[in-house]
Each structure stands twice: as structure tokens, then as C-alpha cells.
Tab-separated table of N, CA and C in Angstrom:
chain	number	residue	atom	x	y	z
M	1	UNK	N	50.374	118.281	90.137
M	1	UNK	CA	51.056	118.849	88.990
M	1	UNK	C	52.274	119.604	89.481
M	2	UNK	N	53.222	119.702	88.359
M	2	UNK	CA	54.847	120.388	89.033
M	2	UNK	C	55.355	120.596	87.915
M	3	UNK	N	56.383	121.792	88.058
M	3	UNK	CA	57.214	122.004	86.668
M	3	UNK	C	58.439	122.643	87.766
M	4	UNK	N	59.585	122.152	87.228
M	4	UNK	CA	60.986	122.489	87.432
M	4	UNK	C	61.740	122.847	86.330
M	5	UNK	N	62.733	124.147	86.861
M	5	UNK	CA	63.700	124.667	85.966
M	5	UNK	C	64.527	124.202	86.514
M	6	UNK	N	65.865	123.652	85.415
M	6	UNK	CA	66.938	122.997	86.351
M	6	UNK	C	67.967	123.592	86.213
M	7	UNK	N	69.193	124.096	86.434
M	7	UNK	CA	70.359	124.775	86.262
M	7	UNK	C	71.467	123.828	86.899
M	8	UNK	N	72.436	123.654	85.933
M	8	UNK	CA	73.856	122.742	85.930
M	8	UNK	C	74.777	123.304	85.524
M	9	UNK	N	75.348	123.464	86.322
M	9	UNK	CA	76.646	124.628	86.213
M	9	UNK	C	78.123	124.374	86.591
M	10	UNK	N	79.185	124.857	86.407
M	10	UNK	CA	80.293	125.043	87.217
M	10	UNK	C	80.465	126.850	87.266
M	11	UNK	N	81.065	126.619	88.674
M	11	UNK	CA	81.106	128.103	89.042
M	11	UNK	C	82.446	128.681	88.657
M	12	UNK	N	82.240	130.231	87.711
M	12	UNK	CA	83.320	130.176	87.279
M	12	UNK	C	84.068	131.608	87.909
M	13	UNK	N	82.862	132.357	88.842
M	13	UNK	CA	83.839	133.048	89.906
M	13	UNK	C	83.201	133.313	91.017
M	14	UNK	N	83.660	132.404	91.851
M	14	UNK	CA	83.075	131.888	93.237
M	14	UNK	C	82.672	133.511	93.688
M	15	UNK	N	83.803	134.452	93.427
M	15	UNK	CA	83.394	135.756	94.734
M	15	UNK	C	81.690	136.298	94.667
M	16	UNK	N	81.456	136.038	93.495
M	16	UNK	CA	79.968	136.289	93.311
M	16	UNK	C	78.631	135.507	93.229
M	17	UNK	N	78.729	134.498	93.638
M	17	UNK	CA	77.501	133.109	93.860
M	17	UNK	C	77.016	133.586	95.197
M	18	UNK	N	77.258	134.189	96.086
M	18	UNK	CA	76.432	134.542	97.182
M	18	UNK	C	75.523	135.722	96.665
M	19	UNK	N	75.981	136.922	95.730
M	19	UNK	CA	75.299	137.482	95.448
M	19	UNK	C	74.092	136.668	94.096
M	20	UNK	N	74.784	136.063	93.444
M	20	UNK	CA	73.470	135.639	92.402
M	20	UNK	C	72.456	134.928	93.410
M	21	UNK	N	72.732	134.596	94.731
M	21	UNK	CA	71.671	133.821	95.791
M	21	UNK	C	70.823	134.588	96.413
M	22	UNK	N	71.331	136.263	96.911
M	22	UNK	CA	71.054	136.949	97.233
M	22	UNK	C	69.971	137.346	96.170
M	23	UNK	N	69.931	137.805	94.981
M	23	UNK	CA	69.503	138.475	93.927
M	23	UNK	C	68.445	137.637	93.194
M	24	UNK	N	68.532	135.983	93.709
M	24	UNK	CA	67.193	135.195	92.892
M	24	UNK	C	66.099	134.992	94.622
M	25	UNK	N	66.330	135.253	95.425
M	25	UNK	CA	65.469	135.212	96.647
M	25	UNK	C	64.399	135.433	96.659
M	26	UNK	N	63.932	137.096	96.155
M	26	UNK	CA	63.388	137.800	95.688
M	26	UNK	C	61.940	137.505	94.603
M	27	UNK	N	62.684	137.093	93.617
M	27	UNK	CA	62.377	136.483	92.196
M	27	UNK	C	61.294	135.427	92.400
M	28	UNK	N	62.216	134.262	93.324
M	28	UNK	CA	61.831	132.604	93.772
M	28	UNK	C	60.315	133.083	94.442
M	29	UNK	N	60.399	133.919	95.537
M	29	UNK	CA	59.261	134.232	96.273
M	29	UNK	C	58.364	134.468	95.172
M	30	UNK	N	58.708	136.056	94.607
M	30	UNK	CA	57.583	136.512	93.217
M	30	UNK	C	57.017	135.382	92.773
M	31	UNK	N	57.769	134.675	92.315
M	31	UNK	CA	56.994	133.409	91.368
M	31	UNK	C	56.486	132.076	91.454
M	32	UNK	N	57.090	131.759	93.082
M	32	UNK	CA	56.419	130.577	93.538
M	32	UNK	C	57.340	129.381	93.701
M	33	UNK	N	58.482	130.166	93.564
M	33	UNK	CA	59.663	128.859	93.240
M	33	UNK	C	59.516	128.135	94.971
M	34	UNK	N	60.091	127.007	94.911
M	34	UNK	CA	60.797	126.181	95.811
M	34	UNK	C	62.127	125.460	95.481
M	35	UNK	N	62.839	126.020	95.738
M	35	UNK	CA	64.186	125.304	95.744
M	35	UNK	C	64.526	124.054	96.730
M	36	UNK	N	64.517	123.019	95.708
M	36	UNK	CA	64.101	121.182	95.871
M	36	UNK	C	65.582	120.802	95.977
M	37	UNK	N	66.580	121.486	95.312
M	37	UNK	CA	67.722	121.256	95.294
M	37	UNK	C	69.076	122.552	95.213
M	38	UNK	N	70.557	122.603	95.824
M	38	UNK	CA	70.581	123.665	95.873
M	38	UNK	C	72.383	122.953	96.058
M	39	UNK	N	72.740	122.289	95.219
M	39	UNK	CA	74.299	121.467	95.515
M	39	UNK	C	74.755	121.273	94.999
M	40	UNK	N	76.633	120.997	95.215
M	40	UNK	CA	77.445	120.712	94.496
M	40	UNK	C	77.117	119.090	94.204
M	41	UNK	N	77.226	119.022	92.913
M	41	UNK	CA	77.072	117.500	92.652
M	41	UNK	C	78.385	116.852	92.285
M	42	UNK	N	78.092	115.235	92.495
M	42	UNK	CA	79.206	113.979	91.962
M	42	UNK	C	78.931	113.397	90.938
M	43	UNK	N	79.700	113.055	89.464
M	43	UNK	CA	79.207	112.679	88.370
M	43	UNK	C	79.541	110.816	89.049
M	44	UNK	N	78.558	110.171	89.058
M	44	UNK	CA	78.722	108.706	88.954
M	44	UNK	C	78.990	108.227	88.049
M	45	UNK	N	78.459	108.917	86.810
M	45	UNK	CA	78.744	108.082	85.578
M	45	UNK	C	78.631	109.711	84.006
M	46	UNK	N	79.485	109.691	82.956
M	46	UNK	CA	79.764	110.546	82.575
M	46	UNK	C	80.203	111.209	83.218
M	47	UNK	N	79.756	112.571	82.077
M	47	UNK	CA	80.799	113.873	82.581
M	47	UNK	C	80.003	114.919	82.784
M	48	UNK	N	80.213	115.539	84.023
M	48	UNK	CA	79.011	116.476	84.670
M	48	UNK	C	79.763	117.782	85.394
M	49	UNK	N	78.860	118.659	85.469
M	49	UNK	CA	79.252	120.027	85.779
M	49	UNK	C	79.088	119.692	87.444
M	50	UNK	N	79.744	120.846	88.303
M	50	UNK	CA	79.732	120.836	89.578
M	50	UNK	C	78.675	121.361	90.824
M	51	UNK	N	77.412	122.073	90.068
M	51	UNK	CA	76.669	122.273	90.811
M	51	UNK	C	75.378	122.250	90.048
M	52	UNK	N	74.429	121.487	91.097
M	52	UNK	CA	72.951	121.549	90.160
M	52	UNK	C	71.798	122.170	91.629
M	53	UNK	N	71.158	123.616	90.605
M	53	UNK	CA	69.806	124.108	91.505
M	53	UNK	C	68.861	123.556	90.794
M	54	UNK	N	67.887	122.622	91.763
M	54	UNK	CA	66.415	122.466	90.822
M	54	UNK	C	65.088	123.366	91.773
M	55	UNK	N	64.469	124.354	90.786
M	55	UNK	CA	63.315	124.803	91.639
M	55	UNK	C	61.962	124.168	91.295
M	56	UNK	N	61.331	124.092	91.744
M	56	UNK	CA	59.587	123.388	91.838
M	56	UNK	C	58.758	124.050	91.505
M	57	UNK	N	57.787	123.907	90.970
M	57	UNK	CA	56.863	125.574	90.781
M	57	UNK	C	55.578	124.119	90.594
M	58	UNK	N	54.307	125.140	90.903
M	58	UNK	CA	52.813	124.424	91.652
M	58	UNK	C	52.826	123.646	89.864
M	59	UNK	N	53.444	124.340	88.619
M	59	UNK	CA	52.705	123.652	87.119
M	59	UNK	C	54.104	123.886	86.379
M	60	UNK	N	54.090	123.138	85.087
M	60	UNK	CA	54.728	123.407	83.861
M	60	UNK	C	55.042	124.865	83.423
M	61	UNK	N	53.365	125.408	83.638
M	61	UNK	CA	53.096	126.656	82.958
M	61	UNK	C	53.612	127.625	84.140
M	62	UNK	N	53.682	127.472	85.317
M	62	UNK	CA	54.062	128.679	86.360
M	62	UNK	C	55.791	128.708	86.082
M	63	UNK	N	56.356	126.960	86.034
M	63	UNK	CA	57.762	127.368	85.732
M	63	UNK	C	58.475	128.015	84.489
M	64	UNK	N	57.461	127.955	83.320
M	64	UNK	CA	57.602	128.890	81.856
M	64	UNK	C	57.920	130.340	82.549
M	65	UNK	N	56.425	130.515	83.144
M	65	UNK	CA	56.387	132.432	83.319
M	65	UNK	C	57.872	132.661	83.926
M	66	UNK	N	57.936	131.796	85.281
M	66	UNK	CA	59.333	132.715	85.893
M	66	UNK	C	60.057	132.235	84.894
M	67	UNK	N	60.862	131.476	84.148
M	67	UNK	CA	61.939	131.184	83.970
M	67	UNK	C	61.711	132.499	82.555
M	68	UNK	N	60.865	132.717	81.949
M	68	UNK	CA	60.732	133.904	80.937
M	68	UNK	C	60.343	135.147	81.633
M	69	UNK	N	60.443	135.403	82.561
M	69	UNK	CA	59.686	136.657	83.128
M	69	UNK	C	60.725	137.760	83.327
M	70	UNK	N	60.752	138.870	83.008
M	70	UNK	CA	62.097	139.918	82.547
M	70	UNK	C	62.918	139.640	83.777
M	71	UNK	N	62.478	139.678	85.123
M	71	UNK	CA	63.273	139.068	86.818
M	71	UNK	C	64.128	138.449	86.542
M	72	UNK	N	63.743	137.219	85.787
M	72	UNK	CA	64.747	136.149	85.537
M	72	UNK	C	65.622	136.179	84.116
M	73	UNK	N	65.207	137.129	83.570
M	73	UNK	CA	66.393	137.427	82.507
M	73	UNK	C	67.343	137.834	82.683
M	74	UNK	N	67.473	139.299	83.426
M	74	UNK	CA	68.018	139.737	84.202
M	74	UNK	C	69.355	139.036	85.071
M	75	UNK	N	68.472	138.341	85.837
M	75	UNK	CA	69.246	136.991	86.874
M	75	UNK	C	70.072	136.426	86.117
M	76	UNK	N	69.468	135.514	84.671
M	76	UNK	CA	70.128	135.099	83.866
M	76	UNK	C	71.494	135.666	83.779
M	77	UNK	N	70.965	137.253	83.060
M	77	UNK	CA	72.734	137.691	82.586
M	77	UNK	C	73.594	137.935	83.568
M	78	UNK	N	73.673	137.982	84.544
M	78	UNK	CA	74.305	137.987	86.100
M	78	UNK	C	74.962	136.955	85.732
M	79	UNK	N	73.858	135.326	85.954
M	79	UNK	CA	74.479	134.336	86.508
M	79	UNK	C	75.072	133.566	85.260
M	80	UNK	N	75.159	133.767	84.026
M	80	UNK	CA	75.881	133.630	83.011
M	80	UNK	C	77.418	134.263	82.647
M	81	UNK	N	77.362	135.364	83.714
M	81	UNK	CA	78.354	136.176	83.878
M	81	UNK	C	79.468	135.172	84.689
M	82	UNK	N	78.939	134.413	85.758
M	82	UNK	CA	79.798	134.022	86.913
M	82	UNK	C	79.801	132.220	86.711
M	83	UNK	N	79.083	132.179	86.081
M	83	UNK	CA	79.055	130.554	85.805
M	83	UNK	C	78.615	129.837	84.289
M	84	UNK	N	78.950	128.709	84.050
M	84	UNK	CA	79.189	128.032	82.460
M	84	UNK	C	78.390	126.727	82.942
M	85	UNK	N	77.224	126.488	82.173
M	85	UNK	CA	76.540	125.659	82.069
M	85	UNK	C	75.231	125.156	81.095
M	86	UNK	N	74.202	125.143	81.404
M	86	UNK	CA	72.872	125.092	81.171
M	86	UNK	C	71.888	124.798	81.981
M	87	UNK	N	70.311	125.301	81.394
M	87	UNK	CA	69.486	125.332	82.298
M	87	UNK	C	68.025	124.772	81.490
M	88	UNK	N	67.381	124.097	82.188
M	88	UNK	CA	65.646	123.576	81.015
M	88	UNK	C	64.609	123.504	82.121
M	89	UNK	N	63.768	123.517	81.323
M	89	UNK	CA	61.915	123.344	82.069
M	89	UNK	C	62.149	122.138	81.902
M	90	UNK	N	61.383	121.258	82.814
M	90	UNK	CA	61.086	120.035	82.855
M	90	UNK	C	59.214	119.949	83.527
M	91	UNK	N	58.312	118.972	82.963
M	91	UNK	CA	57.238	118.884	83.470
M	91	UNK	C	57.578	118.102	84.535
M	92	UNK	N	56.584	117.959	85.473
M	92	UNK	CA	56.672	116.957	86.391
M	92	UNK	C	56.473	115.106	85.577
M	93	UNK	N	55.932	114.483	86.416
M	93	UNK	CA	55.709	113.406	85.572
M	93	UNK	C	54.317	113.211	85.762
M	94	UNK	N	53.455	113.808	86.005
M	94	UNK	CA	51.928	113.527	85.382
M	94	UNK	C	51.512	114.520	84.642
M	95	UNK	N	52.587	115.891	84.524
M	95	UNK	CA	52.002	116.301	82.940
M	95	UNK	C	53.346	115.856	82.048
M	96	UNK	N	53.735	115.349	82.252
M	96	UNK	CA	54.832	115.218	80.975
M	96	UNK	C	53.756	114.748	79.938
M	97	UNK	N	53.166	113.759	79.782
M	97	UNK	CA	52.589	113.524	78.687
M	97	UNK	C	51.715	114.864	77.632
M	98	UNK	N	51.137	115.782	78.695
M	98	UNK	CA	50.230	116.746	78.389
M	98	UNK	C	51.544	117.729	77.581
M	99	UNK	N	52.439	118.086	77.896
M	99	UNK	CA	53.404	118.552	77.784
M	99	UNK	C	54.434	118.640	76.010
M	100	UNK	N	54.266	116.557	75.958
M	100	UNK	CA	54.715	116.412	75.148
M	100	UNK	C	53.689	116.583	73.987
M	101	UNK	N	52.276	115.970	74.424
M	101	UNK	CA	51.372	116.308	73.146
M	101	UNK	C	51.259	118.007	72.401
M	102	UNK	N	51.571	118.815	73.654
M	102	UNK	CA	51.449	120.720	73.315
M	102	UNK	C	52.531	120.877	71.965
M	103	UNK	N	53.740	119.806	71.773
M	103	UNK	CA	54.908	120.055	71.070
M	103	UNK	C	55.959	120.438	71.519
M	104	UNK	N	55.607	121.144	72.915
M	104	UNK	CA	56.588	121.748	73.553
M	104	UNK	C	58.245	121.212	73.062
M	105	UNK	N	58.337	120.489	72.895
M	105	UNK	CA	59.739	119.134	73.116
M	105	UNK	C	60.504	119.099	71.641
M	106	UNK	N	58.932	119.202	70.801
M	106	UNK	CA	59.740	119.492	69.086
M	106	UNK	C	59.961	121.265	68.588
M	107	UNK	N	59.732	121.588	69.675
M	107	UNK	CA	59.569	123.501	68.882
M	107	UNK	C	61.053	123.430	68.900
């Protein structure tokens, strides 16, 4: 089982992305994250922002808590401050189904 939060961004003031890295370290540990991905990306096809973090967490439900947990709100308004994008839970793919039956997908 696995749940990832994904964040797709462009950075919109570089002097401070070492500190939002500095400031989710912390957090990632607290909650179990693994950072699976951590790069500037290339759009192959469409139109795509310039950097994507994906973190890993052991369930669906562990990546809910951090990504709602006041730590990461916090983080949030920081890194909303310095960068323009979006960010979602994703199940892994053997609970996606469990996932989609909860409603999660229509709330």
C-alpha cells in the first residue's frame, strides 16, 4: 500500500527554495514522507510547470494526515509564497480502487 502527495510548481523566487527544503525536512521525517521525486521537469507533451516533488507515505491515509496536519499548512503558506502551482493525494495503485469506492474523488 502507498499514498503520494504531488506538488507541480514553477518557482517564483528562487532566493527562497532552499529554505522551503530546509523547513519541510523536519515535517517529511515527522510523518513518514519519502521523497521519490525531487526535479525540475520537461513537458513532452502539453503544457507543464517546471518542477515536480512527489513524496511516498507507507498508505493513502498517512499521506491525508501529513498533507492536513497544521506542519504542513504552515509549509504550505511559505511555499505558496515562493512558488505558483498545485498539489493532490494520489493512492497508490492497489488502493486506488478502495479509495475511489470511500468517494474520496467525488467530494
Amino acid at each position: 500500500m502507498a499514498g503520494y502527495v504531488i506538488h507541480h510548481y514553477k518557482i517564483t523566487d528562487r532566493s527562497k527554495i532552499d529554505e522551503l527544503t530546509q523547513l519541510s525536512l523536519p515535517i517529511n521525517e515527522k510523518y513518514g514522507a519519502k521523497v521519490i521525486v525531487g526535479s525540475p521537469t520537461k513537458a513532452l507533451e502539453g503544457e507543464m510547470l517546471t518542477h515536480m516533488v512527489i513524496l511516498e507515505f507507507e498508505s493513502f491515509e498517512a499521506a491525508e494526515t501529513f498533507y492536513h496536519s497544521p506542519e504542513n499548512k504552515e509549509l504550505t503558506k511559505f511555499r505558496c509564497g515562493i512558488t505558483e502551482g498545485w498539489a493532490t493525494i494520489v493512492p497508490g495503485d492497489c488502493e486506488t480502487q478502495k479509495v475511489i469506492d470511500s468517494g474520496y474523488f467525488s467530494k
